[in-house]
XYZ file of C-alpha atoms in Angstrom:
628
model
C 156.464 48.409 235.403
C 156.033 52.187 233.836
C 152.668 53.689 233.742
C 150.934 53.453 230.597
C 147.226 55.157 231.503
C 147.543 59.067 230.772
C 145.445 62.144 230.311
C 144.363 62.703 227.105
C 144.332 66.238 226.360
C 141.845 69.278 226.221
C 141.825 69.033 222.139
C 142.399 65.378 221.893
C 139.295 65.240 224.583
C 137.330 67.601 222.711
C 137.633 65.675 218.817
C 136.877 62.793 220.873
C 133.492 64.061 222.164
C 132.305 65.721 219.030
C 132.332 62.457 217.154
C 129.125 62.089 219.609
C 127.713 65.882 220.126
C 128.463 67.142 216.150
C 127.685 64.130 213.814
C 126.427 66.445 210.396
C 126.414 70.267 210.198
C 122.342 69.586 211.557
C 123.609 68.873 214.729
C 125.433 72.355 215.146
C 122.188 73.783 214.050
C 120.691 72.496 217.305
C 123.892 73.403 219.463
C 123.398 76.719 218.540
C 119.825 77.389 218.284
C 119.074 76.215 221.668
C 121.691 77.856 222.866
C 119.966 81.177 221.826
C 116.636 80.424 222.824
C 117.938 79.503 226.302
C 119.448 83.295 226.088
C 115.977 84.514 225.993
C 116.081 85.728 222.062
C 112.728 87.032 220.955
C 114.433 86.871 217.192
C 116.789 84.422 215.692
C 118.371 83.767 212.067
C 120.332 81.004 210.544
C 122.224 81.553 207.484
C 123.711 78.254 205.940
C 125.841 77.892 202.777
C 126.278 75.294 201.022
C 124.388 72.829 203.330
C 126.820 74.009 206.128
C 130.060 72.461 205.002
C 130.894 76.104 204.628
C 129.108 77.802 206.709
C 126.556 77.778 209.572
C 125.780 81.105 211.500
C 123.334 81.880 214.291
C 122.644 85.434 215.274
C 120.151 86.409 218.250
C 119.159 89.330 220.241
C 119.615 87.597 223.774
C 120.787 88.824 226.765
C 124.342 87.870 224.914
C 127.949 87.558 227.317
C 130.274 89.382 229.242
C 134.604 89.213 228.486
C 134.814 86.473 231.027
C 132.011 84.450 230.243
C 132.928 84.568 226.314
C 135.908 82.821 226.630
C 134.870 80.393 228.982
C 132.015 79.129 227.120
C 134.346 77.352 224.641
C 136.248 75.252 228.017
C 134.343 71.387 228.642
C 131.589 71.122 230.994
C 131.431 75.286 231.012
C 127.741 75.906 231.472
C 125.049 78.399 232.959
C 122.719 76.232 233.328
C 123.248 73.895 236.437
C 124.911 73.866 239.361
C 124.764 70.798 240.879
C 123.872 67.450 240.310
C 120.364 67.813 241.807
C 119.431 70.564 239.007
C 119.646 67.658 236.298
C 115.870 66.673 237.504
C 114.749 70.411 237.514
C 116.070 71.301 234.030
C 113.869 74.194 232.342
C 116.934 74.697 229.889
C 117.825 73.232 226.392
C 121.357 72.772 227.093
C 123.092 71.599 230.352
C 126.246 69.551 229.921
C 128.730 72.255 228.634
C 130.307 70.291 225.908
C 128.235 71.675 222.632
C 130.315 74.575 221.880
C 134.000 73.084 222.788
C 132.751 69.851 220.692
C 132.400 72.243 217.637
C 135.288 74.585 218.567
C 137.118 71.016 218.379
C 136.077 69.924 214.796
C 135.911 73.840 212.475
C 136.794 77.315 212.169
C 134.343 79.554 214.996
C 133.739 83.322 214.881
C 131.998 84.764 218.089
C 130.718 88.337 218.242
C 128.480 88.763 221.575
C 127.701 91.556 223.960
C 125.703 91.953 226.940
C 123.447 94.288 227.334
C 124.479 98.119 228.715
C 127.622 97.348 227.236
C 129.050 99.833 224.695
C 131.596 97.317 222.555
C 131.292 93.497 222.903
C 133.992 90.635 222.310
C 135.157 88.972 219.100
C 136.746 85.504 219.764
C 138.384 83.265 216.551
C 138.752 79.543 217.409
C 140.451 77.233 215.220
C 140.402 73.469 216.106
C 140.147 74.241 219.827
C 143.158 76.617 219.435
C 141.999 80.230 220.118
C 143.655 82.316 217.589
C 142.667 85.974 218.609
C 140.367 87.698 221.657
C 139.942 91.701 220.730
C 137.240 94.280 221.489
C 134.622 95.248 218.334
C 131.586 97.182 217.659
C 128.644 94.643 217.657
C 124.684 94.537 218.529
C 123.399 93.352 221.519
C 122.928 89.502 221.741
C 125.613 86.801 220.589
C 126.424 85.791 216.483
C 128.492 82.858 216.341
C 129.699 81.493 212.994
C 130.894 77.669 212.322
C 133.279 77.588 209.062
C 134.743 74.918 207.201
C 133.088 72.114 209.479
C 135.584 68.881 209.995
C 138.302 70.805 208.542
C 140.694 68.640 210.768
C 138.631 65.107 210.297
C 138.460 64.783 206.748
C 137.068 61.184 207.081
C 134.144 62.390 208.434
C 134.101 65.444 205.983
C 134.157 62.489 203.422
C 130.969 60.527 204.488
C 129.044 63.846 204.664
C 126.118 63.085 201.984
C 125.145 65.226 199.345
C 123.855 69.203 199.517
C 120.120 68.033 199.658
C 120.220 65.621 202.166
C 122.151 67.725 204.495
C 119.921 70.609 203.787
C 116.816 68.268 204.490
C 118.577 67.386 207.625
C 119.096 71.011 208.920
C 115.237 72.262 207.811
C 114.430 68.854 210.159
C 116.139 70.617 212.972
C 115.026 74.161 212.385
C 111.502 73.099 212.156
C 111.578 71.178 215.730
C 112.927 73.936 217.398
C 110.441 76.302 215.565
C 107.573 74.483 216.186
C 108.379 73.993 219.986
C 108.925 78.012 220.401
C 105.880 79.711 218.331
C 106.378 82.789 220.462
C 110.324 83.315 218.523
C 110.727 85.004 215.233
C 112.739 82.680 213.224
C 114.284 83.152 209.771
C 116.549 80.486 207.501
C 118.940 81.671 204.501
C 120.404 78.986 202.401
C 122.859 80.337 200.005
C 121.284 83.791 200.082
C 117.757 82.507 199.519
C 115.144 82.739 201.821
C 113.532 79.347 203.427
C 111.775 80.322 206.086
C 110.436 83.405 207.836
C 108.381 82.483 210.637
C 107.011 85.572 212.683
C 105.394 85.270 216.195
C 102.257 83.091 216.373
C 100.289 80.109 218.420
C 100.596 76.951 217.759
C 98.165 76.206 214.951
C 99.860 79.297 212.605
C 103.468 78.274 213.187
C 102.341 74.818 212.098
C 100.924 76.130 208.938
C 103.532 78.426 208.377
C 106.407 75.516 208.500
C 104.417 73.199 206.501
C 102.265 75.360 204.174
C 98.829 76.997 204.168
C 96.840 74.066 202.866
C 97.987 72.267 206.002
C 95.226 74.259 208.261
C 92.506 72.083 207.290
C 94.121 69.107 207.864
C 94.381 69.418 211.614
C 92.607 68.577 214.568
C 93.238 69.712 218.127
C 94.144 67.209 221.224
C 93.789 68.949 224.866
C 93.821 67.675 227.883
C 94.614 68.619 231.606
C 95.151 65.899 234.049
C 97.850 65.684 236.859
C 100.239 63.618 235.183
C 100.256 65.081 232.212
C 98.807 68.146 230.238
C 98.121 67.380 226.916
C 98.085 69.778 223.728
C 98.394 70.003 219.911
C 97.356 68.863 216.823
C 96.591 65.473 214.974
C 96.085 65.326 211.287
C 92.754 63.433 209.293
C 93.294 60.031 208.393
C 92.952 61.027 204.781
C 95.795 63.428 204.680
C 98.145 60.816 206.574
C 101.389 60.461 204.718
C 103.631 56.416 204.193
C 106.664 58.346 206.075
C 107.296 59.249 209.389
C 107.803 63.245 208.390
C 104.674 65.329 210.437
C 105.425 63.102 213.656
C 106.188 65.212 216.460
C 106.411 64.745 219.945
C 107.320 67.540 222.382
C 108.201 67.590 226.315
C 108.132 70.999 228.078
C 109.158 72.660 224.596
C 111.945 70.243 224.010
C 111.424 67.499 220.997
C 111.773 64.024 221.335
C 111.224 60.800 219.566
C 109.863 57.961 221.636
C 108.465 55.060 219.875
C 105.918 54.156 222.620
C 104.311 57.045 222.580
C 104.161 56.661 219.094
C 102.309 53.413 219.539
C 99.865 54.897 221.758
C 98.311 57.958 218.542
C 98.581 54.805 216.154
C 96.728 52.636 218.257
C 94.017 55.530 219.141
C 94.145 55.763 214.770
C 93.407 52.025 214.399
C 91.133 51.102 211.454
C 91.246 54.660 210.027
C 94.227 55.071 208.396
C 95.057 53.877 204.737
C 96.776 50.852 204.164
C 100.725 51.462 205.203
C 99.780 55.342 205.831
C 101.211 56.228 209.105
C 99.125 58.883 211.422
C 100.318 62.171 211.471
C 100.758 64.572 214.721
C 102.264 67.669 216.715
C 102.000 66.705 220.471
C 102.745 68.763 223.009
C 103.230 67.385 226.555
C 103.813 69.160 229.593
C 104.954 67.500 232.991
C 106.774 67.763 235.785
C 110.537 68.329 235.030
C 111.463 66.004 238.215
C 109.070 62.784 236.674
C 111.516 62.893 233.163
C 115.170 62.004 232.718
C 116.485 63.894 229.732
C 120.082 62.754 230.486
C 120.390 59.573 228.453
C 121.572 60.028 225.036
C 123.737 62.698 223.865
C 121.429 64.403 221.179
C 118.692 65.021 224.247
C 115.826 63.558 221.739
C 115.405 60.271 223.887
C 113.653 60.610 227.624
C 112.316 58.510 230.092
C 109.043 59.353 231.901
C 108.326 58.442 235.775
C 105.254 56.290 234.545
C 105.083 55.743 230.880
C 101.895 53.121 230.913
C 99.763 56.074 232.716
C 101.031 58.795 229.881
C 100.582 56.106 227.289
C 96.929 55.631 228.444
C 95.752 59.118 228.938
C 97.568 60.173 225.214
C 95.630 57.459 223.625
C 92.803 58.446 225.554
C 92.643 62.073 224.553
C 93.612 61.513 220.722
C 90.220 58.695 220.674
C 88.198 61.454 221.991
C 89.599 64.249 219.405
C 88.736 61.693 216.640
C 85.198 61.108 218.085
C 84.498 64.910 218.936
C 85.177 66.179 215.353
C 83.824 63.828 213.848
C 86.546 61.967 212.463
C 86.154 58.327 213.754
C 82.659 56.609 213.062
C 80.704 56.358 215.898
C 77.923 53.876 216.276
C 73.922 55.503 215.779
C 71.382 53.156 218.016
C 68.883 55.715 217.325
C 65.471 54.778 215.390
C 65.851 55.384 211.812
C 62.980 57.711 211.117
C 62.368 56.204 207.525
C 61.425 52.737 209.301
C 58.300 54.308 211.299
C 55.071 53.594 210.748
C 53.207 56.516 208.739
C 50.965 58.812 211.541
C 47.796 57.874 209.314
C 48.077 54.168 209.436
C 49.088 54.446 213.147
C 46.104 52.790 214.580
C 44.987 50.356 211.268
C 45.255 46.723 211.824
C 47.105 44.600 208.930
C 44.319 42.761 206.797
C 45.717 39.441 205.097
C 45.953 39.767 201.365
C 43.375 37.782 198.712
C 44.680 35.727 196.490
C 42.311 34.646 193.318
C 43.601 31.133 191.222
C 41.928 30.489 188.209
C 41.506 26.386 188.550
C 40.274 26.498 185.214
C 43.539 27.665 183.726
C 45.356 24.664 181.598
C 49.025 25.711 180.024
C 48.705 22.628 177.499
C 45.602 23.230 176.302
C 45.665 24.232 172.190
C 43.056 26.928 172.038
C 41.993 29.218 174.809
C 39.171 31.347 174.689
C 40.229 35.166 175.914
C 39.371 35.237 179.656
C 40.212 38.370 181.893
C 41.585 37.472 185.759
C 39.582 38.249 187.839
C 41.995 38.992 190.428
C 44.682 41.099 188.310
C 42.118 42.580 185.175
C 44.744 41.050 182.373
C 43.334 38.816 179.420
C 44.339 35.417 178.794
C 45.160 34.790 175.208
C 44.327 31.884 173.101
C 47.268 29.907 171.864
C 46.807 29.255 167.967
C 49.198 26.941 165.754
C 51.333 29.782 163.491
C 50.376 29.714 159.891
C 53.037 28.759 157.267
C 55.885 28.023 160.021
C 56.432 25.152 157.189
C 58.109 27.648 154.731
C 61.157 27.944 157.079
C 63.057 25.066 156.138
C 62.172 25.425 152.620
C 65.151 24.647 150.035
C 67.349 23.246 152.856
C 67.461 20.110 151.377
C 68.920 21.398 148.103
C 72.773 21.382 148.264
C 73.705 24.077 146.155
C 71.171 26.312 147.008
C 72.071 29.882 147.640
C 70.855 29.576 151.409
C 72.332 26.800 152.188
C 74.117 26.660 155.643
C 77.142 25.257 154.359
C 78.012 28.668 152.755
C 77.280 30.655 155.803
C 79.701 32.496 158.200
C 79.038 32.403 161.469
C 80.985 34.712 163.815
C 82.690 33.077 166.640
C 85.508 33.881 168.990
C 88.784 32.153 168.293
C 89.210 28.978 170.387
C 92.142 29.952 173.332
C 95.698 27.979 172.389
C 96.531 25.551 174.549
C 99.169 25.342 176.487
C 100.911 22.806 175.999
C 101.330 23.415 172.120
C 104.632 22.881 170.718
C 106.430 26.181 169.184
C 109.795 26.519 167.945
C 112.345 26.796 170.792
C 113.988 30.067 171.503
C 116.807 31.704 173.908
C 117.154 34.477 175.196
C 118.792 36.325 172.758
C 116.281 34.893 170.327
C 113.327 36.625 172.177
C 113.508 40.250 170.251
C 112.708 38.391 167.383
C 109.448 36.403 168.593
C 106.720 35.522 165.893
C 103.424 37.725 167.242
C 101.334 35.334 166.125
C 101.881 32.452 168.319
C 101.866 32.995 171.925
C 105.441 32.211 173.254
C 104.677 33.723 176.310
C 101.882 33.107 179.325
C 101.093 35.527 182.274
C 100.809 33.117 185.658
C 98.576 34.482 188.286
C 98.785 37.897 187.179
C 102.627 38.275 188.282
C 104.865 36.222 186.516
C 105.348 35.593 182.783
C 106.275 32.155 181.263
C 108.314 31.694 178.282
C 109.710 28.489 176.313
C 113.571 28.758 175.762
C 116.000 26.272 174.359
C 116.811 24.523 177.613
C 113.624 24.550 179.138
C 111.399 27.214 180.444
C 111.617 30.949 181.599
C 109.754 32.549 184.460
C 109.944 36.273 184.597
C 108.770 38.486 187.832
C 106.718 41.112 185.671
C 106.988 43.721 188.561
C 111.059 43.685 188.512
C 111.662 43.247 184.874
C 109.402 46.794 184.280
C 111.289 48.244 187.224
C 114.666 47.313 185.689
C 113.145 48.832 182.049
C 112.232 52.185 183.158
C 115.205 52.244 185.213
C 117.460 52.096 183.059
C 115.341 54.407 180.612
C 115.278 57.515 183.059
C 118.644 56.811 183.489
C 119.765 56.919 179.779
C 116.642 60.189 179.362
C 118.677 61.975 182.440
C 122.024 61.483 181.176
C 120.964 62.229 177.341
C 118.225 64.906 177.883
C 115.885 63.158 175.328
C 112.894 62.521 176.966
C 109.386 62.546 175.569
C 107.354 64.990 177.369
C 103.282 65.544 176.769
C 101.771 68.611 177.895
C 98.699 68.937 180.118
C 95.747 71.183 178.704
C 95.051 72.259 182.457
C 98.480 72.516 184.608
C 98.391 70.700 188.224
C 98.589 72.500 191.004
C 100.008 70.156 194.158
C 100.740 71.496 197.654
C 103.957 71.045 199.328
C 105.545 72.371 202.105
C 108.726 74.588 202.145
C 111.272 71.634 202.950
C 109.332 69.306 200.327
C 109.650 72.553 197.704
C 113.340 72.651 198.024
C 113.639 68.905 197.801
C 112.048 69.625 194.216
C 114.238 72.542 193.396
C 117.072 70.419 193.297
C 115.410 67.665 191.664
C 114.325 70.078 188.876
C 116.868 69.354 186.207
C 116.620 65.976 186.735
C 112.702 65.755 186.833
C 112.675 67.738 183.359
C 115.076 65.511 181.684
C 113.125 62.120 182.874
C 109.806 64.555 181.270
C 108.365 66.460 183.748
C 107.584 70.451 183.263
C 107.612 71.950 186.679
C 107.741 75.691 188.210
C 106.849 77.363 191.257
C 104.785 79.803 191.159
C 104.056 81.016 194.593
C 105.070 79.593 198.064
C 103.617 75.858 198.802
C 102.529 75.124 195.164
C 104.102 73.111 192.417
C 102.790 73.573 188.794
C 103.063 70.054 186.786
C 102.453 71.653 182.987
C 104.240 68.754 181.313
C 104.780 64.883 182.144
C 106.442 61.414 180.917
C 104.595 59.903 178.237
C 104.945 56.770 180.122
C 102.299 57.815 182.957
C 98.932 59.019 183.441
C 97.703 62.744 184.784
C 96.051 60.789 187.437
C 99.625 59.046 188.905
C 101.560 62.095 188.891
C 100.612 62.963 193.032
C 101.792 59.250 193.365
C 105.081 59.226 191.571
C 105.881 62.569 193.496
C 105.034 61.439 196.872
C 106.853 58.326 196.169
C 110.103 60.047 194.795
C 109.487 62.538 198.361
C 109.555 59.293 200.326
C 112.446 57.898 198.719
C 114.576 61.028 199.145
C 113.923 61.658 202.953
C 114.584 58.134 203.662
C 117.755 58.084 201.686
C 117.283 55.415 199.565
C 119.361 54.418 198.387
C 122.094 54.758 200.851
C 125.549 56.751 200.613
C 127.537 56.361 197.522
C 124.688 56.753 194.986
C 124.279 60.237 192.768
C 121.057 61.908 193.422
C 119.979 61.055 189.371
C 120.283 56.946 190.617
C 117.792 57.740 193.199
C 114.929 59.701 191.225
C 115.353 56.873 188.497
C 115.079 54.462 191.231
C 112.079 55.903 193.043
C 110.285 56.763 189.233
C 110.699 53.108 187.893
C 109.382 51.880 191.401
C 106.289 53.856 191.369
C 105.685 53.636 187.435
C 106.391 49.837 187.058
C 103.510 47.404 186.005
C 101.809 45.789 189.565
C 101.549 42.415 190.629
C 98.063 41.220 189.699
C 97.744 43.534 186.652
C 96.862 41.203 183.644
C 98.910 41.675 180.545
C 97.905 40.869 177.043
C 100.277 39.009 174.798
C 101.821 42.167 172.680
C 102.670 43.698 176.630
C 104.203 40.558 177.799
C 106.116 40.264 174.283
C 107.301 43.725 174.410
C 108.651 43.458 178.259
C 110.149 40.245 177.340
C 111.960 42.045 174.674
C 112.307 45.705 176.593
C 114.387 43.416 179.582
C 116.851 41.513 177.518
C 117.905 44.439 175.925
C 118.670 45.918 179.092
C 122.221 46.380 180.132
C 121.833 44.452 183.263
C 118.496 42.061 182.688
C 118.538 39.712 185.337
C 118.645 41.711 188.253
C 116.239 44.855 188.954
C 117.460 47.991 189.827
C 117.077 46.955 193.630
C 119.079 44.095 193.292
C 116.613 41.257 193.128
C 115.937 38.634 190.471
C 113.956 39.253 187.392
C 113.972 35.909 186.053
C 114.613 32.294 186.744
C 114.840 29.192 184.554
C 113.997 25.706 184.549
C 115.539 22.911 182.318
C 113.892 20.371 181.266
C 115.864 18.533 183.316
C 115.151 19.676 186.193
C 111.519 19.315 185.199
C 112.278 15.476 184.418
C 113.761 15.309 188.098
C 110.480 16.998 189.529
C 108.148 14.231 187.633
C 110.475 11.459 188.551
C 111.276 11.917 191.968
C-alpha cells in the first residue's frame, strides 16, 4: 500500500490558518495594532480605504526590526515573544503564537518598511500570497509601516461574503476602540478614505473614554475600584438611565488585553438588578488586573476568550465592587430607617397630655319635621333652617296635558350618544379585494383586545395582526420614498440636537441619503452632534431619539443578515419602530384605512419580517368549532 498522508505546504499551510486568524479586514486591524503596541509605540495610525478591501496600513514609532528579523517575521510560529512553553502562563504580550503576519501574508498583497533604531536605512519587503516578491534597502523612519492590499485577492469566496462598506467599517472602529481604550497612554489616529475618525492623544482612563465615545459621555459614568489579592478592580460603569438595548459600551479588559466573557457579564447585570429599563442592558468599561499565571489566554484563536484560575471568587468580588459603586454615588436606592422629622411631635406640645374631644347632639333635631324654627348648634355656631313647602311649584307642569302645545315633550330633542352597533349585525359581505371600497358608515371592522382587527369577508371572517400589517405599510412606503425620492418632509421650528459618538456618526453619514429620502433633514455640525431640522410626516418630534436608536440597533446587529441592501434595512428598522403597538386602540376610520393601506400592498400577507399579517376563518370552520 503507497502512502497517502503528506505535508501540506508552507502556503497551502498558511491559507489554511488564515481562514481562522484573518476572518474580515477587522481582524488584520488587531494583527497589526497589537503588534505595534507590543513594539513599545508611543504613537500609532491606521489608514483604511474603502473599509479595508483595499487597503489597511499601520505605521508606529516602535523600536521597529533589524534585516534578519524582517524577513523572518513573515515564516509560521516566528515570534519574539516566548520561548518556551512555560512563558504561555507568564504572557505580558498581545501576540505570542507567530502565525498573524504569515496568515495575512497568505491571503493579500503586504508592503513592510521598518527600521531599528541607530540604523541609517531600514528594509522594504513586498509579499504577495506568501510569495516574497522583492527584499531591498530604503530610506524610512524609525519604527515599522506595514501595508495589507487587496485583502483575499487569492480567496475570492471569502472576498464575496465580505458585507457591505459600513458594516466592515463598524467592525474595524470596534477593534480600534478596544485596543484604544485598553492603552490610554498611546496616541492613536484612524483615516478612512482620507477623512479623519479618530485622533485620540495621551490621557487616563476617564478622557480616552470620552474621547472614543463623545463628550456628553463624561457624565454618564461612574467609577468601580477595588484592590484585593485576586483581583484589582478598575473602571467605569454607566447610570441606569443612559443604559443602551445593545451590547455596544460593554467592555471587559484583562491586564490591557480585551475580552468577552459572558459570566462576568452576568455578574455587573446582576449587581444592576431592578435598575435598569425594561430590555436596557447595563453599560461598562472594566478593567481587571491579575496574575498572568491564574489566566489561560490560549484557547481561541482571536485571544478575546480566557479562563480565570477561580472564576466564582472574581465573579463575587466584581459584583461586589459594582453594588458598592451604585450605592456610593448614589445611584441605587438605599433604604432610610431614620425618623422622619415631619412626624415629631412639635417642642411646644412636648409635655401636653391629649384631652378627648366633645361632641354636642342636638336630640331635639327631627329631619321630617315640616317647619323648623332657626336654631344655631351649639357645638358648631351654624343655624338650622326651617323647611317651608315652595310656593307655586304647581305651575311646572302647566300645559303638559295639552298635545299640541308648543312645550310639549314630544317636540323636544334631547341629546344622547348614539347606541354602540352590535356585533353581530348583518352587513353586506365583502373580500378582500372588496375592502378599498368599504361603506364608512357601517362598521365592517372590530379591534379585539387592542391587537387584532376583525373583518367580515365572503367566506367567513378576517383577523388581522394590527402591529404587522402597519409594519408591512410603512415598509413598503420607505421603500417606494427611498427608491423615488418623494417623501413628505415637515420642518421643526427648533432643530434637535442628539449626541452620538464618532462610530454611531459615521453609521449616519452613510445612512444620510437614505434617511433624507424616507424625510429626515440631518447635518453635522460639530463632532458628537446630529442636527434633526426636518422629519417624516408620519412621526412625532418626540419619537425621533427612538426611531434613531432603533435604526442604530438594527445596523450594529446586522439585521437583517447578508444579502440585503443597506436601504432594506433602514426601511426595515423605520417601519419597526414607527408601526402602530399592540394595545393601542384604533378608531374605526384607522382600522378602515390599514385594512385598505395592507391590501394594497405588494406583498399583504406577510410583514416585512416574514410573519403573518392576517388569518381567516370560514364559516365552516366556525360550523366545525360549534359542532364538535
Amino acid at each position: 500500500m503507497s502512502d497517502i498522508i503528506k505535508l501540506l505546504p508552507d502556503h497551502v499551510a498558511n491559507q489554511i490558518a488564515a481562514g481562522e486568524v484573518v476572518q474580515r479586514p477587522a481582524s488584520v486591524v488587531k494583527e497589526l495594532l497589537e503588534n505595534a503596541i507590543d513594539a513599545g509605540a508611543s504613537q500609532i495610525k491606521l489608514i483604511i480605504k474603502e473599509a479595508g478591501r483595499t487597503l489597511v496600513q499601520v505605521i508606529d514609532d516602535g523600536k521597529g526590526m533589524s534585516t534578519t528579523d524582517a524577513r523572518l517575521s513573515f515564516e509560521r510560529h516566528a515570534t519574539s515573544k516566548i520561548n518556551s512553553a512555560d512563558d504561555l502562563f507568564a504572557l505580558n504580550t498581545k501576540g505570542f503564537r507567530g502565525e498573524a503576519l504569515a496568515s495575512i501574508a497568505a491571503v493579500a498583497h503586504v508592503e513592510l518598511k521598518t527600521k531599528p533604531e541607530g540604523e541609517e536605512v531600514g528594509t522594504q519587503i513586498e509579499i504577495e500570497g506568501s510569495v516574497i516578491k522583492s527584499q531591498e534597502v530604503c530610506a524610512t523612519l524609525q519604527g515599522t509601516s506595514i501595508a495589507v492590499k487587496n485583502l483575499f485577492f487569492n480567496i475570492p469566496a471569502r472576498r464575496n461574503f465580505l458585507k457591505s462598506d459600513s458594516v466592515e467599517l463598524r467592525h474595524i472602529i470596534d477593534e480600534f476602540q478596544r485596543v484604544a481604550l485598553a492603552h490610554e497612554s498611546i496616541v492613536f489616529m484612524l483615516y478612512h478614505n482620507d477623512s479623519e475618525l479618530f485622533n485620540l492623544p495621551k490621557a487616563n482612563k476617564r478622557q480616552r473614554i470620552v474621547g472614543v465615545f463623545g463628550p456628553k459621555t463624561n457624565e454618564k459614568l461612574v467609577p468601580v475600584t477595588e484592590d484585593t489579592e485576586i483581583v484589582n478592580i478598575d473602571g467605569f460603569i454607566v447610570k441606569p438611565e443612559f443604559s443602551k438595548k445593545t451590547k455596544g459600551e460593554q467592555f471587559f479588559f484583562v491586564n490591557d488585553r480585551f475580552i468577552k466573557h459572558p459570566y462576568l457579564n452576568h455578574s455587573v447585570s446582576a449587581a444592576f438588578d431592578g435598575l435598569l429599563p425594561d430590555r436596557a442592558r447595563a453599560s461598562y468599561f472594566i478593567y481587571l488586573k491579575v496574575d498572568p499565571k491564574s489566566i489561560d489566554i490560549n484557547i481561541h484563536p482571536t485571544k478575546t476568550e480566557v479562563k480565570f484560575e477561580d472564576e466564582h471568587a472574581i465573579y463575587t468580588l466584581l459584583r461586589a465592587a459594582v453594588k458598592h459603586s451604585l450605592g456610593q454615588f448614589n445611584i441605587a436606592p438605599v433604604l432610610d430607617f431614620n425618623r422622619e422629622s415631619n412626624m415629631d411631635t412639635p417642642y411646644s406640645y412636648k409635655n401636653k397630655e391629649a384631652q378627648v374631644p366633645k361632641i354636642e347632639v342636638d336630640r331635639h333635631f327631627n329631619p321630617f319635621e315640616q317647619e323648623q324654627k332657626v336654631k344655631t348648634n351649639s357645638f358648631t355656631g351654624t343655624p338650622h333652617y326651617e323647611k317651608k313647602r315652595a310656593a307655586g311649584w304647581e305651575n311646572i307642569y302647566e300645559g303638559l296635558d295639552k298635545r299640541n302645545s308648543s312645550n310639549s315633550f314630544s317636540h323636544l330633542q334631547i341629546e344622547n350618544e348614539p347606541e354602540p352597533e352590535s356585533l353581530f349585525v348583518e352587513h353586506e359581505s365583502k373580500g378582500f379585494n372588496d375592502l378599498k371600497e368599504t361603506d364608512s358608515d357601517s362598521a365592517n371592522t372590530y379591534q379585539l383586545h387592542n391587537k387584532y382587527i376583525v373583518s367580515a369577508i365572503k367566506s367567513g371572517m378576517m383577523l388581522i395582526d394590527q402591529q404587522r400589517a402597519h409594519q408591512r405599510v410603512l415598509y413598503e412606503e420607505f421603500l417606494r420614498n427611498i427608491t423615488v425620492k418623494e417623501s413628505v418632509s415637515q420642518q421643526l421650528l427648533f432643530p434637535l440636537r442628539l449626541d452620538y459618538s464618532p462610530a454611531e456618526l459615521a453609521i449616519f453619514k452613510d445612512l444620510k441619503e437614505s434617511l433624507e429620502n424616507t424625510g429626515f433633514a440631518l447635518d453635522m455640525p460639530e463632532d458628537g452632534v446630529l442636527e434633526v431640522s426636518g422629519i417624516p410626516a408620519s412621526i412625532q418630534e418626540s419619537e425621533v431619539s427612538i426611531v434613531l436608536e432603533q435604526l442604530l440597533s438594527d445596523v450594529e446587529q446586522e439585521v437583517p443578515d447578508t444579502g440585503f441592501s443597506q436601504t432594506d434595512v433602514l426601511a426595515k428598522s423605520m417601519a419597526k419602530s414607527m408601526a402602530v403597538k399592540t394595545g393601542e386602540k384604533l378608531d374605526e376610520l384607522s382600522r378602515e384605512h390599514l385594512v385598505n393601506k395592507l391590501f394594497a400592498c405588494t406583498e399583504p400577507t406577510m410583514s416585512p419580517f416574514l410573519k403573518k399579517t392576517f388569518i381567516t376563518l370560514t364559516v365552516d370552520e366556525l360550523d366545525r368549532k360549534f359542532n364538535a
